[in-house]
Short mmCIF file of C-alpha atoms in Angstrom, two decimals:
data_model
loop_
_atom_site.label_atom_id
_atom_site.label_comp_id
_atom_site.label_asym_id
_atom_site.label_seq_id
_atom_site.Cartn_x
_atom_site.Cartn_y
_atom_site.Cartn_z
CA MET A 1464 0.12 16.49 67.25
CA VAL A 1465 3.03 17.71 64.76
CA TRP A 1466 3.31 18.37 61.20
CA LYS A 1467 4.73 15.78 58.80
CA ARG A 1468 7.57 18.07 58.22
CA THR A 1469 9.04 15.89 55.52
CA VAL A 1470 5.91 15.64 53.59
CA ILE A 1471 5.13 19.43 53.73
CA GLU A 1472 8.75 20.06 52.58
CA GLU A 1473 8.36 17.73 49.67
CA ALA A 1474 5.03 19.01 48.29
CA PHE A 1475 5.68 22.98 48.67
CA ILE A 1476 8.42 25.49 47.87
CA GLN A 1477 10.66 26.17 50.77
CA ARG A 1478 8.74 29.78 51.61
CA ASP A 1479 5.40 28.19 51.69
CA ALA A 1480 6.43 24.96 53.74
CA GLU A 1481 7.68 27.28 56.09
CA GLN A 1482 4.62 29.28 56.57
CA ILE A 1483 2.33 26.12 56.72
CA LEU A 1484 4.75 24.76 59.43
CA SER A 1485 4.69 28.00 61.35
CA ILE A 1486 0.95 27.38 61.86
CA PRO A 1487 0.05 25.97 65.22
CA LEU A 1488 -1.69 22.39 65.35
CA SER A 1489 -4.80 21.70 67.65
CA ALA A 1490 -3.78 21.12 71.27
CA THR A 1491 -6.59 18.56 71.39
CA GLY A 1492 -5.34 16.27 69.20
CA LEU A 1493 -9.09 15.79 67.67
CA SER A 1494 -9.57 15.27 63.97
CA ASP A 1495 -11.17 17.84 61.93
CA LYS A 1496 -14.47 17.40 60.99
CA ARG A 1497 -16.90 19.25 58.76
CA ILE A 1498 -19.92 21.17 60.22
CA TRP A 1499 -22.81 22.88 58.58
CA ARG A 1500 -23.57 25.83 60.33
CA GLY A 1501 -27.09 26.09 58.76
CA THR A 1502 -28.38 23.44 61.25
CA THR A 1503 -28.13 22.95 65.10
CA THR A 1504 -27.00 19.07 64.43
CA GLY A 1505 -24.17 20.47 62.17
CA GLN A 1506 -25.16 18.28 59.49
CA PHE A 1507 -26.36 19.40 56.22
CA SER A 1508 -29.56 18.71 54.94
CA VAL A 1509 -31.68 20.31 51.52
CA LYS A 1510 -33.88 21.73 53.69
CA SER A 1511 -31.28 23.75 55.59
CA GLY A 1512 -29.70 24.71 52.21
CA TYR A 1513 -32.79 25.74 50.97
CA VAL A 1514 -33.72 28.01 54.04
CA ILE A 1515 -30.09 29.69 53.90
CA ALA A 1516 -30.48 30.03 50.05
CA LYS A 1517 -33.99 31.56 50.40
CA GLU A 1518 -32.45 34.02 53.34
CA MET A 1519 -29.74 35.00 50.94
CA VAL A 1520 -32.13 35.99 47.97
CA GLN A 1521 -34.21 37.96 50.53
CA ASN A 1522 -31.23 39.89 51.99
CA ARG A 1523 -30.22 40.68 48.33
CA ARG A 1524 -33.47 42.09 47.72
CA THR A 1525 -33.85 44.15 50.73
CA THR A 1526 -30.07 45.50 50.24
CA CYS A 1527 -30.90 46.18 46.49
CA SER A 1528 -34.34 48.01 47.39
CA SER A 1529 -32.48 50.16 50.22
CA GLY A 1530 -30.48 51.77 47.27
CA GLN A 1531 -27.24 50.05 48.60
CA ALA A 1532 -26.64 47.89 45.78
CA SER A 1533 -27.93 47.32 42.31
CA GLY A 1534 -30.91 45.81 41.58
CA LEU A 1535 -31.19 42.19 40.61
CA GLU A 1536 -32.24 43.29 36.90
CA GLU A 1537 -29.39 45.65 36.61
CA ASP A 1538 -27.34 42.71 37.68
CA ALA A 1539 -28.90 40.47 35.01
CA ASP A 1540 -28.40 43.13 32.51
CA MET A 1541 -24.64 43.78 33.31
CA TRP A 1542 -24.06 40.12 33.11
CA LYS A 1543 -25.71 39.91 29.84
CA ARG A 1544 -23.75 42.70 28.42
CA ILE A 1545 -20.51 41.11 29.62
CA TRP A 1546 -21.52 37.70 28.01
CA GLN A 1547 -22.40 39.18 24.78
CA MET A 1548 -18.53 41.04 24.35
CA ARG A 1549 -16.28 39.68 22.04
CA ALA A 1550 -13.68 38.65 24.30
CA PRO A 1551 -12.34 35.20 25.48
CA ALA A 1552 -14.50 33.44 28.35
CA LYS A 1553 -11.55 34.06 30.71
CA ILE A 1554 -11.95 37.75 30.24
CA LYS A 1555 -15.67 37.88 30.76
CA MET A 1556 -15.22 35.61 33.79
CA PHE A 1557 -12.78 38.04 35.25
CA LEU A 1558 -15.06 41.11 34.58
CA TRP A 1559 -17.94 39.58 36.32
CA ARG A 1560 -15.55 38.55 39.24
CA CYS A 1561 -14.65 42.08 39.42
CA LEU A 1562 -17.99 43.52 39.34
CA HIS A 1563 -19.01 41.04 42.25
CA ASN A 1564 -15.78 42.04 44.10
CA ILE A 1565 -14.48 38.60 44.47
CA VAL A 1566 -11.20 39.24 42.57
CA PRO A 1567 -8.49 38.21 45.24
CA VAL A 1568 -7.21 41.91 45.75
CA ASN A 1569 -5.74 42.84 48.90
CA ARG A 1570 -9.08 44.72 50.10
CA VAL A 1571 -11.12 41.85 49.66
CA LEU A 1572 -8.45 39.58 51.36
CA THR A 1573 -8.33 41.71 54.36
CA GLN A 1574 -12.28 41.60 54.53
CA ARG A 1575 -11.95 37.73 54.70
CA GLN A 1576 -9.48 37.97 57.80
CA LEU A 1577 -6.33 37.10 55.88
CA PRO A 1578 -3.22 38.92 57.21
CA VAL A 1579 -2.50 41.25 54.26
CA ASP A 1580 -2.18 45.08 53.88
CA PRO A 1581 -5.27 46.32 52.25
CA ILE A 1582 -3.09 49.15 50.47
CA CYS A 1583 -2.14 48.34 46.90
CA PRO A 1584 1.16 47.10 46.72
CA LEU A 1585 2.42 48.73 43.27
CA CYS A 1586 1.23 52.74 44.22
CA GLY A 1587 0.93 52.59 48.09
CA LEU A 1588 -1.67 55.32 47.83
CA GLU A 1589 -5.16 53.33 48.10
CA GLU A 1590 -6.57 50.32 48.99
CA GLU A 1591 -6.59 47.60 46.44
CA THR A 1592 -9.94 47.19 45.26
CA PRO A 1593 -11.06 45.85 41.89
CA SER A 1594 -11.55 49.30 40.23
CA HIS A 1595 -8.47 50.52 41.85
CA MET A 1596 -6.24 47.65 40.32
CA LEU A 1597 -8.01 48.17 36.91
CA LEU A 1598 -8.59 51.98 36.47
CA SER A 1599 -7.32 54.13 39.29
CA CYS A 1600 -3.76 52.67 40.25
CA ALA A 1601 -0.99 55.02 38.47
CA ARG A 1602 0.48 51.60 37.16
CA ALA A 1603 -2.79 50.77 35.83
CA SER A 1604 -3.18 54.04 34.04
CA LYS A 1605 0.16 53.78 32.57
CA VAL A 1606 -1.01 50.50 31.01
CA TRP A 1607 -3.85 51.89 29.45
CA VAL A 1608 -2.29 54.59 28.01
CA LEU A 1609 0.02 52.28 26.12
CA SER A 1610 -2.63 49.69 25.24
CA PRO A 1611 -4.77 50.10 21.93
CA PHE A 1612 -7.86 50.21 24.19
CA ARG A 1613 -9.50 53.26 25.16
CA LEU A 1614 -11.43 54.03 28.25
#
């Protein structure tokens, strides 16, 4: 099994095409297929989705009650405050993503097993997290000093 080189090179810029083409393909020649990890058969069912959702809610409550994360009420209050801000929806959504640690900063990408250095590429001093990116990075501090907004 080999990549369709011309298709990849036509669809992507050279740098991305080279990275894609460097990914080894399966030696077995079997086609990919979707597998649902929530069942032993690999097939999705509403029941299995419900069970997983219920476990996620329970795990979140357990984590919240142990003091390791904010409570569900605090999350709802924070979202309410963000949503009531006088700002464009994309800003509100960005803040929500930052608060839930799902902005694709280097630390998050590293946690998702992507081959990136977790250190901030701008200052090189700390891991790049949402709070570092927005507040503690030396470059971010300079932006805030020059902006009309005060923290």
